[in-house]
Coordinates of C-alpha atoms in Angstrom, one line a residue:
M60 CA -17.6 -50.6 0.9
I61 CA -18.4 -54.3 0.1
A62 CA -19.6 -55.1 -3.5
Q63 CA -21.4 -58.0 -4.9
D64 CA -21.3 -57.5 -8.5
P65 CA -18.5 -59.3 -10.0
Q66 CA -18.6 -57.0 -13.2
H67 CA -15.9 -54.9 -11.4
L68 CA -13.5 -58.1 -12.3
R69 CA -14.2 -57.6 -15.9
D70 CA -14.4 -54.0 -16.4
G71 CA -13.2 -52.2 -13.6
A72 CA -11.0 -52.1 -10.4
I73 CA -12.1 -54.0 -7.3
R74 CA -10.1 -54.9 -4.0
L75 CA -9.9 -58.6 -2.7
E76 CA -9.0 -60.2 0.8
A77 CA -5.6 -61.7 0.0
G78 CA -6.4 -64.7 2.3
A79 CA -3.7 -66.9 3.8
L80 CA -0.2 -66.8 2.1
A81 CA 3.6 -66.9 2.8
V82 CA 6.1 -64.6 1.5
L83 CA 9.7 -65.8 1.9
R84 CA 13.0 -64.6 0.6
A85 CA 15.7 -67.0 -0.8
T86 CA 19.3 -65.6 -0.8
G87 CA 22.9 -67.3 -1.3
A88 CA 24.8 -67.8 -4.5
D89 CA 22.8 -70.9 -5.2
R90 CA 19.5 -69.7 -4.8
I91 CA 18.4 -69.7 -8.5
G92 CA 20.0 -73.3 -9.0
F93 CA 18.8 -74.8 -6.1
L94 CA 15.2 -73.6 -6.6
H95 CA 15.4 -74.8 -10.1
R96 CA 16.5 -78.0 -9.2
L97 CA 14.1 -78.5 -6.5
T98 CA 10.7 -77.3 -7.8
S99 CA 8.9 -78.2 -11.0
G100 CA 9.1 -74.4 -12.8
S101 CA 11.5 -72.8 -15.0
V102 CA 13.4 -70.8 -12.4
Q103 CA 16.5 -70.9 -14.2
S104 CA 15.1 -69.2 -17.4
T105 CA 13.3 -66.6 -15.5
P106 CA 14.9 -63.2 -15.8
V107 CA 15.4 -60.6 -13.2
G108 CA 12.1 -58.7 -13.1
Q109 CA 9.9 -61.6 -13.9
S110 CA 8.4 -64.6 -12.1
C111 CA 7.4 -68.2 -12.8
R112 CA 4.9 -70.4 -11.4
S113 CA 6.4 -73.5 -9.8
L114 CA 5.4 -76.4 -7.4
F115 CA 7.0 -78.0 -4.3
L116 CA 6.1 -81.6 -4.6
D117 CA 7.1 -84.5 -2.5
N118 CA 9.0 -87.5 -4.0
K119 CA 5.5 -88.9 -5.0
A120 CA 4.8 -85.7 -6.8
H121 CA 1.9 -84.7 -4.4
V122 CA 1.5 -80.9 -4.3
L123 CA 3.1 -79.5 -1.2
A124 CA 3.1 -75.7 -2.2
D125 CA 1.9 -73.7 -5.1
L126 CA 4.6 -71.1 -5.6
R127 CA 5.2 -67.9 -7.6
V128 CA 9.0 -67.7 -7.7
S129 CA 9.9 -63.9 -8.4
V130 CA 13.5 -63.3 -9.4
R131 CA 15.3 -60.2 -8.3
K132 CA 18.7 -58.6 -8.5
D133 CA 20.1 -59.9 -5.1
D134 CA 17.5 -62.5 -4.0
V135 CA 14.4 -64.5 -5.0
R136 CA 11.0 -63.9 -3.6
L137 CA 8.6 -66.5 -3.0
V138 CA 4.8 -65.9 -2.6
A139 CA 3.0 -69.1 -1.6
L140 CA -0.9 -68.7 -1.6
G141 CA -2.5 -70.6 1.2
G142 CA 1.0 -71.7 2.3
E143 CA 2.4 -72.0 5.8
A144 CA 5.7 -70.1 6.0
Q145 CA 7.7 -72.1 8.5
A146 CA 6.6 -75.5 7.0
L147 CA 7.9 -74.1 3.7
V148 CA 11.1 -73.1 5.3
A149 CA 11.7 -76.2 6.8
G150 CA 10.7 -78.4 3.8
L151 CA 12.8 -76.6 1.2
G152 CA 15.4 -75.9 3.7
R153 CA 16.2 -79.8 4.5
Y154 CA 17.3 -80.3 1.0
A155 CA 20.0 -77.5 1.0
I156 CA 22.9 -79.6 2.2
M157 CA 25.7 -78.4 0.2
D158 CA 24.2 -75.3 -1.3
D159 CA 24.8 -71.7 -0.4
F160 CA 21.0 -71.2 0.1
T161 CA 19.0 -69.7 2.9
L162 CA 15.2 -69.3 3.0
A163 CA 13.4 -67.0 5.5
E164 CA 10.0 -65.8 6.0
E165 CA 9.3 -62.1 5.1
A166 CA 6.6 -61.9 8.0
D167 CA 6.5 -57.9 8.0
L168 CA 5.0 -58.0 4.2
R169 CA 1.4 -58.1 3.5
P170 CA -0.3 -57.6 0.4
V171 CA -3.1 -54.9 -0.9
V172 CA -4.6 -56.8 -3.7
L173 CA -6.5 -55.0 -6.7
C174 CA -8.1 -56.9 -9.6
G175 CA -9.8 -56.0 -12.8
P176 CA -8.5 -54.0 -16.1
E177 CA -8.6 -50.7 -14.1
A178 CA -6.6 -51.9 -11.3
A179 CA -3.2 -49.8 -12.4
Q180 CA -5.4 -46.9 -12.7
A181 CA -6.7 -47.0 -9.2
L182 CA -3.2 -47.2 -7.9
R183 CA -2.5 -44.2 -10.0
S184 CA -5.4 -42.3 -8.5
A185 CA -4.2 -43.2 -5.0
G186 CA -0.6 -41.8 -6.1
V187 CA 1.3 -44.9 -7.1
T188 CA 2.9 -45.3 -10.3
G189 CA 5.1 -47.7 -11.8
S190 CA 2.6 -50.5 -12.2
E191 CA 2.2 -49.6 -16.0
A192 CA 5.4 -51.3 -16.7
L193 CA 4.0 -54.7 -15.4
Q194 CA 2.4 -55.9 -18.7
A195 CA 3.2 -59.7 -18.3
D196 CA 1.6 -62.0 -15.7
G197 CA 4.4 -62.4 -13.1
A198 CA 6.1 -59.1 -13.8
H199 CA 7.1 -57.4 -10.6
V200 CA 8.9 -54.0 -9.5
E201 CA 9.9 -52.1 -6.4
V202 CA 8.4 -48.5 -6.5
A203 CA 8.4 -45.7 -4.3
S204 CA 5.1 -44.3 -3.0
P205 CA 3.4 -41.4 -1.0
F206 CA 2.8 -44.1 1.7
G207 CA 6.4 -45.9 1.6
P208 CA 8.1 -48.6 -0.3
L209 CA 6.0 -51.1 -2.3
W210 CA 6.7 -54.2 -4.0
L211 CA 4.2 -54.7 -7.0
L212 CA 3.6 -58.2 -8.5
R213 CA 1.2 -58.7 -11.4
L214 CA -0.8 -61.9 -11.0
H215 CA -3.8 -63.3 -13.0
T216 CA -6.3 -64.2 -10.6
M217 CA -10.0 -64.8 -10.5
G218 CA -9.9 -65.1 -14.3
T219 CA -8.6 -61.5 -14.7
T220 CA -5.6 -59.5 -14.2
G221 CA -4.8 -58.4 -10.8
L222 CA -1.9 -56.3 -9.2
W223 CA -0.5 -57.2 -5.5
A224 CA 1.1 -54.2 -3.6
F225 CA 3.3 -56.0 -0.8
A226 CA 4.5 -53.7 1.8
S227 CA 5.0 -53.4 5.6
S228 CA 1.7 -53.3 7.8
A229 CA 1.7 -49.5 8.2
T230 CA 2.3 -48.7 4.6
A231 CA -0.5 -51.1 3.6
T232 CA -2.9 -49.5 6.0
A233 CA -2.0 -46.3 4.5
L234 CA -2.4 -47.4 0.8
E235 CA -5.8 -49.1 1.8
A236 CA -7.0 -45.6 3.4
A237 CA -6.2 -44.2 0.0
L238 CA -8.1 -46.8 -1.9
Q239 CA -11.4 -46.4 0.0
S240 CA -13.3 -45.4 -3.1
V241 CA -12.5 -48.8 -4.6
P242 CA -14.8 -51.5 -3.1
I243 CA -13.9 -54.8 -1.6
L244 CA -15.5 -57.8 -3.4
D245 CA -17.7 -59.7 -1.1
P246 CA -15.9 -62.9 -0.2
E247 CA -18.6 -65.3 -1.5
V248 CA -18.9 -63.4 -4.6
A249 CA -14.8 -63.7 -5.2
E250 CA -15.2 -67.5 -4.0
A251 CA -17.8 -67.9 -7.0
A252 CA -15.7 -66.1 -9.3
R253 CA -12.6 -68.2 -8.5
I254 CA -14.7 -71.4 -8.9
L255 CA -16.0 -70.3 -12.5
A256 CA -12.5 -69.4 -13.4
C257 CA -11.5 -73.1 -12.1
E258 CA -8.6 -71.9 -10.0
P259 CA -7.4 -74.5 -7.2
K260 CA -7.0 -73.3 -3.7
P261 CA -4.7 -74.7 -1.1
G262 CA -6.8 -76.5 1.5
A263 CA -9.7 -77.0 -1.0
E264 CA -8.3 -78.4 -4.3
I265 CA -4.8 -78.6 -3.5
T266 CA -4.6 -81.0 -0.4
P267 CA -2.5 -84.0 0.5
G268 CA -2.2 -86.6 -2.3
V269 CA -3.3 -84.7 -5.1
L270 CA -1.1 -84.6 -8.4
P271 CA -0.6 -81.2 -10.5
M272 CA -2.4 -82.7 -13.6
E273 CA -5.5 -83.6 -11.5
V274 CA -6.0 -80.0 -10.1
G275 CA -5.3 -78.0 -13.5
L276 CA -1.4 -77.1 -12.4
A277 CA 0.3 -78.9 -15.3
S278 CA 1.4 -75.4 -16.5
A279 CA 3.5 -75.3 -13.7
L280 CA 5.8 -78.1 -14.7
D281 CA 8.8 -77.8 -17.0
T282 CA 8.8 -80.6 -19.3
K283 CA 12.3 -79.7 -20.7
K284 CA 14.5 -79.5 -17.8
G285 CA 16.1 -82.1 -16.0
C286 CA 15.5 -83.7 -12.7
Y287 CA 13.3 -81.9 -9.9
L288 CA 11.5 -83.6 -6.7
G289 CA 8.8 -85.8 -7.9
Q290 CA 9.7 -85.6 -11.5
E291 CA 9.9 -89.6 -12.2
T292 CA 6.2 -89.9 -10.7
I293 CA 5.4 -87.1 -13.2
V294 CA 6.7 -88.5 -16.3
R295 CA 5.5 -92.2 -15.4
V296 CA 1.8 -90.8 -14.8
R297 CA 2.1 -88.5 -18.1
D298 CA 3.7 -91.2 -20.4
R299 CA 1.4 -94.0 -19.0
G300 CA -2.1 -92.0 -19.3
L301 CA -2.5 -92.6 -15.6
V302 CA -4.4 -89.4 -14.9
R303 CA -7.9 -90.7 -13.7
K304 CA -9.5 -87.5 -12.3
R305 CA -9.4 -83.7 -13.2
L306 CA -10.7 -80.4 -11.8
V307 CA -13.9 -79.1 -13.3
T308 CA -16.6 -76.4 -12.9
L309 CA -20.0 -77.4 -12.4
R310 CA -23.1 -75.2 -12.6
L311 CA -25.8 -76.8 -10.3
R312 CA -29.5 -76.6 -10.8
G313 CA -32.0 -75.7 -8.3
D314 CA -31.7 -73.3 -5.2
R315 CA -30.3 -75.9 -2.9
T316 CA -26.5 -75.5 -2.0
P317 CA -24.6 -78.7 -1.3
S318 CA -21.5 -78.9 0.8
A319 CA -18.0 -79.3 -0.2
G320 CA -17.3 -83.0 0.2
S321 CA -20.5 -84.1 -1.2
L322 CA -20.1 -87.2 -3.5
V323 CA -20.8 -86.6 -7.4
A324 CA -22.3 -89.7 -9.4
F325 CA -22.1 -90.0 -13.3
A326 CA -23.7 -92.8 -14.9
D327 CA -24.9 -94.0 -11.5
Q328 CA -21.4 -94.6 -10.3
D329 CA -19.4 -92.4 -7.9
A330 CA -17.2 -90.4 -9.8
G331 CA -15.6 -87.9 -7.3
H332 CA -16.5 -85.2 -5.0
L333 CA -16.9 -81.3 -4.5
T334 CA -14.2 -79.4 -3.5
S335 CA -15.7 -76.0 -3.2
V336 CA -19.0 -74.5 -3.6
A337 CA -20.3 -70.8 -3.9
R338 CA -23.0 -68.7 -5.6
L339 CA -23.5 -65.3 -7.2
P340 CA -26.2 -63.4 -6.1
G341 CA -29.4 -64.3 -7.7
E342 CA -27.9 -67.1 -9.6
T343 CA -28.0 -70.9 -8.7
P344 CA -24.7 -72.3 -7.1
V345 CA -21.6 -73.2 -8.9
A346 CA -19.0 -75.8 -7.6
L347 CA -15.3 -77.1 -8.4
A348 CA -15.4 -81.0 -8.3
L349 CA -12.5 -83.5 -8.6
L350 CA -14.5 -85.9 -10.9
S351 CA -13.1 -89.1 -12.9
T352 CA -12.0 -88.4 -16.5
T353 CA -14.8 -90.8 -17.4
A354 CA -17.3 -87.8 -17.1
S355 CA -17.0 -85.8 -20.2
V356 CA -17.1 -82.1 -20.5
G357 CA -20.7 -81.1 -20.9
A358 CA -22.2 -84.3 -19.3
E359 CA -24.7 -84.1 -16.4
V360 CA -23.7 -85.4 -13.3
H361 CA -25.6 -85.7 -9.8
I362 CA -24.7 -84.7 -6.4
R363 CA -25.5 -87.2 -3.8

């Protein structure tokens, strides 16, 4: 059952298509220290049962991967939305010179994604308990279920709370069958909800050459810890006020739907470009754009 009403995100429960993602497992005695030292987030201060958002950057602070780093008792699980597993394994692994650190893809895991305030109730109705304890964004827990073991992770997405149930393919298929009464949100509507929440997506907003502050990922930067890959550039850009563009949501007039990549003008000057475009049923299109900071919030811009 496909739903086109985004209201489920605000007051009900709905399933989402997860899209491309990579799930990785980090082991070794130095796993916490290595990830804390190499990526941008507060990995070292994240307790067991919680997650932090962290970025894997290059030495020029360009975003290579947007990670949810979940600390568990005996390992660390990394979920990279839109990430390519083998590229991440190779990219992170090449820095583990003297570290007791191993990273491997968990290719057997796939997620069943529920969003909305009634997501936990939907899981309970399917016979899955334990998600009620996950109150904070990033909290996670292993639970047994009638379908097999599940790893539950709470992630804020589409502007609302969400529960991601990771399991083997067979277990995930059985869980999906038990959730048939929960509609799946139409992908176009889900894309519009993401745009309205101003959430960047790899391949659209998170592309080679962008800095975290330009695409709304500054919260994934731990400003209090020591060095990490790309930190020197982050500090220099921040302290010198060199952020010249930022990600914004645009509400478009008219019925025409422009394409991603279209140029945007402000005050008769090129100011940036569209990165994503979608529409809700019966409404005019909405878009995300990477625009010059000279275009103030509330300003009118023109799409060329």
